[in-house]
Coordinates of N, CA and C in Angstrom, one line a residue:
S236 N -5.9 -21.3 27.0 CA -6.8 -20.8 26.9 C -6.9 -19.8 25.2
R237 N -8.3 -19.8 24.6 CA -8.1 -18.9 23.3 C -7.5 -17.4 23.8
D238 N -7.7 -17.0 24.8 CA -7.3 -15.3 25.5 C -6.0 -15.5 26.0
E239 N -5.3 -16.6 26.1 CA -3.9 -16.5 26.6 C -3.0 -17.0 24.9
L240 N -3.6 -17.4 24.3 CA -3.3 -17.8 23.2 C -3.0 -15.9 22.1
A241 N -4.2 -15.8 22.4 CA -3.9 -14.5 21.7 C -3.0 -13.4 22.4
Q242 N -3.6 -13.2 23.7 CA -2.4 -12.3 24.2 C -1.1 -12.8 23.9
F243 N -0.3 -14.1 23.6 CA 0.9 -14.4 23.3 C 1.0 -13.9 22.2
L244 N 0.1 -14.3 21.2 CA 0.4 -13.8 19.7 C 0.3 -12.4 19.3
E245 N -0.5 -11.4 20.0 CA -0.1 -10.1 20.0 C 0.9 -9.6 20.7
T246 N 1.3 -10.4 21.8 CA 3.1 -9.4 22.2 C 3.9 -10.3 21.3
E247 N 3.8 -11.5 21.0 CA 5.0 -12.0 20.0 C 5.2 -11.3 18.6
L248 N 4.0 -11.1 18.0 CA 4.1 -10.7 16.9 C 3.9 -8.9 16.7
Q249 N 3.7 -8.0 18.1 CA 3.8 -7.3 18.1 C 2.5 -6.2 17.2
L250 N 1.3 -6.4 17.3 CA 0.3 -6.2 16.7 C 0.3 -4.6 16.7
A251 N 0.9 -3.7 17.6 CA 0.1 -2.6 17.8 C 1.2 -1.9 16.8
R252 N 2.6 -2.3 16.6 CA 3.5 -1.8 15.3 C 2.9 -1.5 14.5
V253 N 2.1 -2.0 13.4 CA 1.5 -2.2 12.1 C 0.2 -1.5 11.7
R254 N 0.4 -0.8 11.0 CA -1.2 -0.6 10.4 C -1.4 -1.7 9.6
D255 N -2.8 -2.1 9.2 CA -2.9 -3.5 8.1 C -4.5 -2.9 7.3
Y256 N -4.5 -4.0 6.7 CA -5.5 -4.2 5.9 C -6.9 -4.9 6.2
C257 N -6.7 -5.3 7.9 CA -7.7 -6.3 8.3 C -7.4 -6.4 9.8
P258 N -8.0 -6.8 10.6 CA -8.1 -6.8 12.0 C -7.3 -8.3 12.1
N259 N -6.2 -7.7 12.9 CA -5.4 -8.9 13.6 C -5.6 -9.4 14.8
G260 N -5.2 -10.8 14.9 CA -5.9 -11.6 16.4 C -6.9 -12.5 16.2
V261 N -7.9 -12.7 17.0 CA -9.0 -13.4 16.9 C -10.3 -12.6 16.1
Q262 N -10.2 -13.4 14.9 CA -11.2 -12.9 14.0 C -13.0 -13.5 14.1
V263 N -13.0 -15.0 14.8 CA -13.8 -15.3 15.2 C -14.1 -16.4 16.3
E264 N -14.7 -15.7 17.3 CA -14.3 -16.6 18.5 C -15.3 -17.6 18.9
G265 N -14.4 -18.9 18.7 CA -14.7 -20.3 19.3 C -14.7 -20.8 20.6
R266 N -14.7 -22.3 20.9 CA -14.2 -22.5 22.3 C -13.2 -21.9 23.1
N267 N -13.0 -21.7 24.7 CA -11.9 -21.2 25.4 C -10.8 -22.1 25.0
E268 N -11.1 -23.3 25.1 CA -10.2 -24.2 25.6 C -9.7 -24.9 24.0
I269 N -8.1 -24.5 24.2 CA -8.0 -24.9 22.5 C -6.6 -25.8 22.8
K270 N -6.9 -27.1 22.1 CA -5.8 -28.7 22.1 C -5.5 -28.5 21.0
R271 N -6.4 -28.2 20.2 CA -5.6 -28.7 18.6 C -5.5 -27.2 18.1
I272 N -4.4 -26.8 16.7 CA -4.6 -25.9 16.2 C -4.6 -26.5 14.7
V273 N -4.9 -26.1 14.1 CA -4.7 -26.2 12.3 C -4.0 -24.6 11.8
T274 N -3.3 -24.9 11.2 CA -2.3 -24.1 10.6 C -2.5 -23.7 9.0
G275 N -2.4 -22.9 8.3 CA -2.6 -22.6 6.7 C -2.3 -21.2 6.6
V276 N -2.6 -20.6 5.0 CA -1.9 -19.2 4.6 C -3.2 -18.6 4.7
T277 N -4.2 -19.1 4.3 CA -5.5 -18.4 3.8 C -6.5 -19.5 4.6
A278 N -7.7 -18.9 5.1 CA -8.6 -19.6 5.9 C -9.7 -19.6 4.4
S279 N -9.3 -20.7 4.0 CA -10.2 -21.1 2.7 C -11.0 -22.2 3.3
L280 N -12.4 -22.2 2.1 CA -13.4 -23.4 2.8 C -12.6 -24.8 3.0
A281 N -11.6 -24.9 2.0 CA -11.1 -26.8 2.4 C -9.9 -26.7 3.4
L282 N -9.6 -25.7 3.8 CA -8.6 -25.4 5.3 C -9.9 -25.7 6.3
L283 N -10.8 -25.4 6.5 CA -12.0 -24.9 7.4 C -12.5 -26.6 7.5
N284 N -12.6 -26.8 6.2 CA -13.1 -28.4 6.4 C -12.2 -29.5 7.1
K285 N -10.7 -29.5 6.5 CA -10.2 -30.1 6.8 C -9.7 -30.2 8.8
A286 N -9.6 -28.7 9.2 CA -9.5 -28.2 10.8 C -10.9 -28.9 11.4
V287 N -12.2 -29.2 10.6 CA -13.3 -29.6 11.2 C -13.3 -31.2 11.1
S288 N -12.4 -31.7 10.2 CA -12.2 -33.3 10.1 C -11.1 -33.6 11.5
L289 N -10.4 -32.9 11.6 CA -9.4 -33.3 12.1 C -9.8 -32.5 14.0
Q290 N -11.0 -32.2 14.2 CA -11.3 -32.0 15.4 C -10.6 -30.5 16.0
A291 N -10.4 -29.7 15.2 CA -9.5 -28.4 15.4 C -10.4 -27.6 16.5
D292 N -9.5 -27.1 17.5 CA -10.1 -26.0 18.4 C -10.1 -24.4 17.7
A293 N -9.0 -24.6 17.0 CA -8.7 -23.1 16.3 C -7.9 -23.2 15.3
V294 N -8.2 -22.3 14.3 CA -7.6 -22.3 13.0 C -6.8 -20.7 13.4
L295 N -5.2 -21.2 12.7 CA -4.2 -19.9 12.8 C -3.8 -19.7 11.2
V296 N -4.3 -18.5 10.7 CA -3.7 -18.0 9.3 C -3.0 -16.8 9.2
H297 N -2.4 -16.7 7.7 CA -2.0 -15.6 7.6 C -3.0 -14.6 7.1
H298 N -3.8 -15.3 5.5 CA -5.0 -14.5 5.3 C -6.5 -14.7 5.8
G299 N -6.9 -13.7 6.7 CA -7.9 -14.0 7.5 C -9.1 -13.4 6.5
Y300 N -10.3 -12.7 7.3 CA -11.5 -12.3 6.5 C -11.4 -10.7 7.1
F301 N -12.6 -10.0 6.3 CA -12.9 -8.9 6.7 C -11.4 -7.6 6.5
W302 N -11.3 -7.4 5.2 CA -10.4 -7.0 4.7 C -11.1 -5.6 4.4
R303 N -10.3 -4.2 4.6 CA -10.6 -3.4 4.3 C -11.0 -2.9 2.8
G304 N -12.1 -2.5 2.8 CA -12.5 -2.2 1.1 C -13.2 -3.3 1.0
E305 N -13.5 -4.6 1.3 CA -14.5 -5.5 0.7 C -15.6 -5.6 1.3
D306 N -16.9 -6.3 0.2 CA -18.1 -6.2 0.8 C -18.1 -6.5 2.0
M307 N -18.9 -5.9 3.1 CA -19.2 -6.4 4.4 C -20.4 -7.1 4.6
R308 N -21.0 -7.5 3.7 CA -22.0 -8.4 3.8 C -21.5 -9.9 3.9
V309 N -22.3 -10.5 4.5 CA -21.8 -12.1 5.4 C -23.2 -12.9 4.0
I310 N -22.4 -13.4 2.8 CA -23.0 -13.7 1.9 C -22.1 -14.8 1.0
G311 N -22.3 -15.6 0.3 CA -21.9 -16.6 -0.3 C -20.4 -17.1 0.2
Q312 N -18.9 -17.0 -0.3 CA -18.1 -18.0 0.5 C -17.9 -17.6 1.8
K313 N -17.6 -16.2 2.2 CA -17.8 -15.8 3.4 C -18.9 -16.1 4.2
Q314 N -20.0 -16.7 3.6 CA -21.2 -17.0 4.5 C -20.8 -18.6 4.6
K315 N -20.6 -19.1 4.0 CA -20.0 -20.8 4.2 C -19.0 -21.0 4.9
R316 N -18.0 -20.2 5.3 CA -16.9 -19.9 5.7 C -17.2 -19.8 7.9
L317 N -17.6 -18.5 7.6 CA -18.2 -18.2 8.6 C -19.1 -19.4 9.7
K318 N -20.1 -19.7 8.8 CA -21.2 -20.7 9.0 C -20.4 -22.0 9.7
L319 N -19.5 -22.6 9.0 CA -18.6 -23.8 9.4 C -17.8 -23.4 10.7
L320 N -16.9 -22.7 10.6 CA -16.6 -21.6 12.0 C -17.7 -22.1 13.3
L321 N -18.2 -21.1 13.3 CA -19.6 -21.1 14.2 C -20.0 -22.5 14.6
Q322 N -20.6 -23.4 13.4 CA -21.4 -24.2 13.8 C -20.2 -25.3 14.5
H323 N -18.8 -25.3 14.3 CA -17.9 -26.3 15.0 C -17.2 -25.5 16.0
D324 N -17.9 -24.4 16.8 CA -17.5 -23.6 17.4 C -15.5 -23.3 17.3
I325 N -15.7 -23.3 16.3 CA -13.9 -23.3 15.7 C -13.2 -21.7 15.8
S326 N -12.5 -21.4 16.6 CA -11.9 -19.9 16.5 C -10.9 -19.7 15.2
L327 N -10.9 -18.4 14.9 CA -9.9 -18.1 13.6 C -9.2 -17.0 14.6
F328 N -7.9 -17.1 14.5 CA -6.9 -16.2 14.8 C -6.2 -16.1 13.1
A329 N -6.2 -14.7 13.1 CA -5.6 -14.5 11.8 C -4.2 -13.0 12.2
Y330 N -3.0 -13.5 11.3 CA -2.4 -12.3 11.5 C -1.6 -12.0 10.2
H331 N -1.6 -10.6 9.3 CA -1.4 -10.8 8.3 C -0.1 -9.7 8.3
L332 N 0.0 -8.5 8.3 CA 1.4 -7.6 8.4 C 2.0 -8.5 9.4
P333 N 1.8 -8.2 10.5 CA 2.5 -9.0 11.8 C 3.2 -9.9 11.4
L334 N 3.0 -10.8 11.0 CA 3.4 -12.3 10.8 C 4.7 -12.1 9.4
D335 N 4.2 -10.8 8.6 CA 5.3 -10.7 7.3 C 6.3 -10.2 8.1
M336 N 6.5 -9.5 9.2 CA 7.4 -8.7 9.7 C 8.4 -9.0 10.8
H337 N 8.0 -10.1 11.4 CA 8.4 -10.8 12.9 C 9.9 -11.4 12.0
P338 N 11.2 -10.8 13.0 CA 12.5 -10.9 12.8 C 12.6 -12.3 12.7
L339 N 12.1 -13.2 13.6 CA 12.6 -14.5 13.4 C 11.6 -15.4 12.7
I340 N 10.3 -15.7 12.7 CA 9.2 -16.6 12.4 C 8.7 -16.1 11.4
G341 N 9.1 -14.8 10.9 CA 8.0 -14.1 10.0 C 8.3 -14.5 8.2
N342 N 7.6 -14.0 7.3 CA 7.4 -14.6 6.3 C 8.5 -13.6 5.8
N343 N 9.1 -12.9 5.9 CA 10.7 -12.3 5.3 C 11.6 -13.0 5.9
A344 N 11.8 -13.5 7.4 CA 12.8 -14.1 7.9 C 12.9 -15.2 7.1
R345 N 11.7 -16.1 6.8 CA 11.8 -17.3 6.4 C 11.9 -17.4 4.9
L346 N 11.8 -16.2 4.3 CA 12.1 -16.1 2.8 C 13.8 -15.8 2.8
A347 N 14.0 -14.7 3.6 CA 15.5 -15.1 3.5 C 16.2 -16.0 4.0
H348 N 16.0 -16.8 5.2 CA 16.4 -17.8 5.4 C 16.6 -19.1 4.0
E349 N 15.4 -19.2 3.2 CA 15.2 -20.6 2.5 C 16.7 -19.5 1.4
L350 N 16.2 -18.2 0.9 CA 17.3 -17.7 0.0 C 18.7 -17.6 0.0
G351 N 19.0 -18.0 1.4 CA 20.1 -17.7 1.6 C 20.7 -16.2 2.1
L352 N 20.0 -15.2 2.2 CA 19.7 -14.0 2.3 C 20.4 -12.9 3.5
Q353 N 21.1 -12.5 3.7 CA 21.3 -11.7 5.3 C 20.9 -10.1 4.9
A354 N 19.5 -10.1 6.0 CA 19.6 -8.8 6.0 C 19.9 -7.9 6.4
E355 N 20.3 -6.6 6.1 CA 21.1 -5.4 6.5 C 20.4 -4.3 7.2
G356 N 19.0 -4.2 6.7 CA 18.4 -3.3 7.0 C 16.8 -3.5 6.6
R357 N 16.0 -2.4 6.9 CA 14.4 -2.4 6.9 C 14.5 -0.9 5.9
F358 N 13.2 -1.2 5.2 CA 12.9 0.2 4.6 C 11.2 0.2 4.5
G359 N 10.6 1.4 3.7 CA 8.9 1.3 3.6 C 8.1 1.4 4.7
D360 N 7.0 1.4 4.6 CA 6.4 1.8 5.8 C 6.3 0.7 6.6
D361 N 6.2 0.9 8.0 CA 6.4 0.3 9.1 C 7.8 -0.7 9.2
D362 N 8.3 -0.3 8.0 CA 9.7 -1.2 8.1 C 9.4 -2.5 7.8
L363 N 8.2 -3.0 6.4 CA 7.9 -4.1 6.3 C 8.9 -4.9 5.3
G364 N 9.4 -3.8 4.5 CA 10.5 -4.4 3.5 C 11.9 -4.7 4.1
W365 N 12.6 -5.6 3.5 CA 14.1 -6.0 4.2 C 14.9 -5.5 3.2
I366 N 16.1 -5.6 3.1 CA 17.2 -5.3 2.4 C 18.2 -6.2 2.8
G367 N 19.2 -6.8 1.8 CA 20.5 -7.1 2.2 C 20.9 -7.6 0.9
R368 N 21.7 -8.9 1.5 CA 22.8 -9.3 0.2 C 22.5 -10.8 0.6
S369 N 23.3 -11.8 -0.8 CA 23.2 -13.2 -0.7 C 24.7 -13.4 0.1
V370 N 24.0 -14.6 0.8 CA 25.3 -14.9 1.8 C 26.5 -16.3 0.9
M371 N 25.9 -16.1 -0.2 CA 26.5 -16.7 -1.2 C 27.6 -16.2 -1.8
P372 N 28.7 -16.6 -2.0 CA 29.5 -15.5 -2.5 C 29.6 -15.8 -4.3
E373 N 29.4 -17.1 -4.7 CA 29.3 -17.7 -6.1 C 27.8 -16.7 -6.7
M374 N 27.2 -15.7 -5.9 CA 26.0 -15.8 -6.5 C 26.2 -13.8 -7.0
T375 N 26.8 -13.6 -8.2 CA 27.2 -12.3 -8.2 C 26.3 -11.8 -9.7
T376 N 25.6 -12.3 -10.0 CA 24.3 -11.8 -11.3 C 23.1 -12.1 -10.9
T377 N 22.3 -11.2 -11.5 CA 20.6 -11.4 -11.4 C 20.1 -12.8 -11.7
G378 N 20.7 -13.5 -13.0 CA 20.3 -14.6 -13.9 C 20.8 -15.5 -12.6
Q379 N 22.1 -15.7 -12.3 CA 22.2 -16.6 -11.2 C 21.2 -16.8 -10.0
F380 N 20.6 -15.5 -9.7 CA 19.8 -14.9 -8.2 C 18.4 -15.6 -9.2
A381 N 18.1 -15.6 -10.3 CA 16.6 -16.0 -10.6 C 16.8 -17.5 -10.9
R382 N 17.5 -18.1 -11.0 CA 17.8 -19.3 -11.1 C 17.6 -20.1 -9.4
H383 N 18.4 -19.3 -8.7 CA 18.5 -19.9 -7.4 C 17.1 -20.0 -6.6
I384 N 16.4 -18.7 -7.3 CA 15.0 -18.6 -6.5 C 14.4 -20.0 -7.4
E385 N 14.2 -20.1 -8.5 CA 13.6 -21.0 -8.7 C 14.1 -22.3 -8.4
T386 N 14.9 -22.7 -8.1 CA 15.3 -23.9 -7.6 C 14.8 -24.1 -6.2
R387 N 14.9 -23.0 -5.7 CA 14.6 -22.9 -4.2 C 12.8 -23.2 -4.0
L388 N 12.5 -22.1 -4.7 CA 11.0 -22.0 -4.2 C 9.7 -22.5 -5.2
G389 N 10.7 -23.5 -6.3 CA 9.9 -24.1 -7.6 C 8.9 -23.4 -8.2
R390 N 9.3 -21.9 -8.5 CA 8.5 -21.4 -9.2 C 9.9 -20.3 -10.1
R391 N 9.4 -19.9 -11.4 CA 10.2 -19.1 -12.0 C 9.8 -17.6 -11.4
P392 N 11.1 -16.7 -11.4 CA 10.7 -15.2 -11.2 C 10.5 -14.6 -12.5
L393 N 9.9 -13.4 -12.2 CA 9.8 -12.8 -13.8 C 10.9 -11.9 -13.4
L394 N 12.2 -11.6 -14.6 CA 13.5 -11.3 -14.4 C 13.3 -10.1 -15.3
I395 N 13.4 -8.6 -14.6 CA 13.2 -7.8 -15.6 C 14.9 -7.1 -15.8
A396 N 15.7 -7.9 -16.3 CA 16.8 -7.2 -15.9 C 17.7 -8.2 -17.2
E397 N 18.8 -7.8 -17.5 CA 19.6 -8.5 -18.2 C 20.5 -9.9 -17.2
P398 N 20.4 -10.8 -17.7 CA 21.3 -12.1 -16.5 C 22.1 -12.1 -16.2
D399 N 23.2 -11.3 -16.5 CA 24.4 -11.0 -16.4 C 24.4 -9.7 -15.5
A400 N 23.6 -8.8 -15.5 CA 23.3 -7.6 -14.8 C 24.2 -8.3 -13.2
P401 N 25.0 -7.1 -12.8 CA 25.5 -7.6 -11.2 C 24.2 -7.5 -10.4
L402 N 24.5 -8.8 -9.2 CA 23.5 -8.8 -8.3 C 22.8 -7.4 -7.5
G403 N 24.2 -6.6 -6.9 CA 24.1 -6.1 -5.6 C 23.3 -6.2 -4.6
K404 N 22.7 -5.1 -4.0 CA 21.5 -5.2 -2.9 C 20.4 -5.8 -3.5
I405 N 19.9 -6.4 -2.4 CA 18.6 -7.2 -2.8 C 17.4 -6.7 -1.9
A406 N 16.4 -6.5 -2.1 CA 15.1 -6.1 -1.1 C 14.3 -7.3 -1.4
W407 N 13.4 -7.6 -0.3 CA 12.6 -8.6 -0.3 C 11.2 -8.1 0.7
C408 N 10.4 -8.5 0.4 CA 8.9 -7.9 0.8 C 8.1 -9.0 0.6
T409 N 7.2 -9.9 2.3 CA 6.0 -10.6 1.6 C 5.1 -10.1 1.9
G410 N 4.4 -8.9 2.7 CA 3.1 -8.1 2.4 C 3.3 -6.7 2.2
A411 N 2.2 -6.7 1.4 CA 2.1 -5.1 0.4 C 3.6 -4.6 0.2
A412 N 4.0 -5.7 -0.7 CA 5.2 -5.3 -1.4 C 4.8 -4.1 -2.7
Q413 N 3.6 -4.5 -3.2 CA 3.4 -3.9 -4.7 C 3.6 -2.1 -4.5
G414 N 3.2 -1.7 -3.3 CA 3.2 0.0 -3.1 C 4.8 0.2 -2.7
M415 N 5.9 -0.6 -2.6 CA 6.9 -0.4 -2.1 C 8.2 -0.4 -2.8
L416 N 8.3 -0.8 -4.4 CA 9.2 -0.6 -5.1 C 10.1 0.8 -5.2
D417 N 9.2 2.1 -5.0 CA 9.8 3.3 -5.3 C 11.0 3.2 -3.6
A418 N 10.6 2.8 -2.8 CA 11.2 3.0 -1.5 C 12.1 1.7 -1.2
A419 N 12.2 0.7 -1.9 CA 13.1 -0.5 -2.3 C 14.2 0.3 -3.0
I420 N 14.1 1.1 -3.9 CA 15.2 1.7 -4.9 C 15.7 2.4 -4.2
A421 N 14.9 3.7 -3.6 CA 15.8 4.4 -2.4 C 16.4 3.8 -1.4
A422 N 16.0 2.7 -0.9 CA 17.1 2.1 0.2 C 18.2 1.3 -0.8
G423 N 18.5 1.3 -1.8 CA 19.7 0.8 -2.4 C 19.3 -0.4 -3.2
A424 N 18.3 -0.7 -3.5 CA 18.5 -2.2 -3.6 C 18.4 -2.3 -5.8
S425 N 19.4 -3.1 -5.9 CA 19.3 -3.5 -7.3 C 18.3 -4.7 -7.9
V426 N 17.7 -5.3 -7.0 CA 16.6 -6.5 -7.1 C 15.8 -6.3 -6.2
Y427 N 14.7 -6.4 -6.7 CA 13.3 -6.3 -5.6 C 12.8 -7.8 -5.8
L428 N 12.7 -8.2 -4.7 CA 11.8 -9.4 -4.4 C 10.6 -9.8 -3.8

């Protein structure tokens, strides 16, 4: 059921541990019985249309709605998205920072896995940031790491260092990272991703 799924995700993602910019959990209540879930990063209109075409009962995303500081009126894109969910009785589940933090399925954990990073600790508000090292002994410079990121993620990172600078400790944060550069430095990082 919708409520059982919500309770499972609340427990698994430890919602009570984190302060966030939006409500986590069920953001739009649809039908109670859930047989098909569509997942995505953001609850965009394109994702919701796909969910309707697949006859989904629920949509589970990282970026949902109702962000702190946004216009609270239900107009424009927000109106179109909410209307589509409500017309088709589809529940919207959204988990922002709790999904970044989870030690196994979270975005930080998955990024570490993808890039071959071994976490050694956490830093910042609510321990959102992770710090560690590359598990690849041949990865010794920031330039090598930047090329590795480009290969693994398909996008070139902005490298603000000499490419032959020693790699050292790597800090990474997939959520609320913009305000944690000082905390990453204080944690001993020479690279912040």
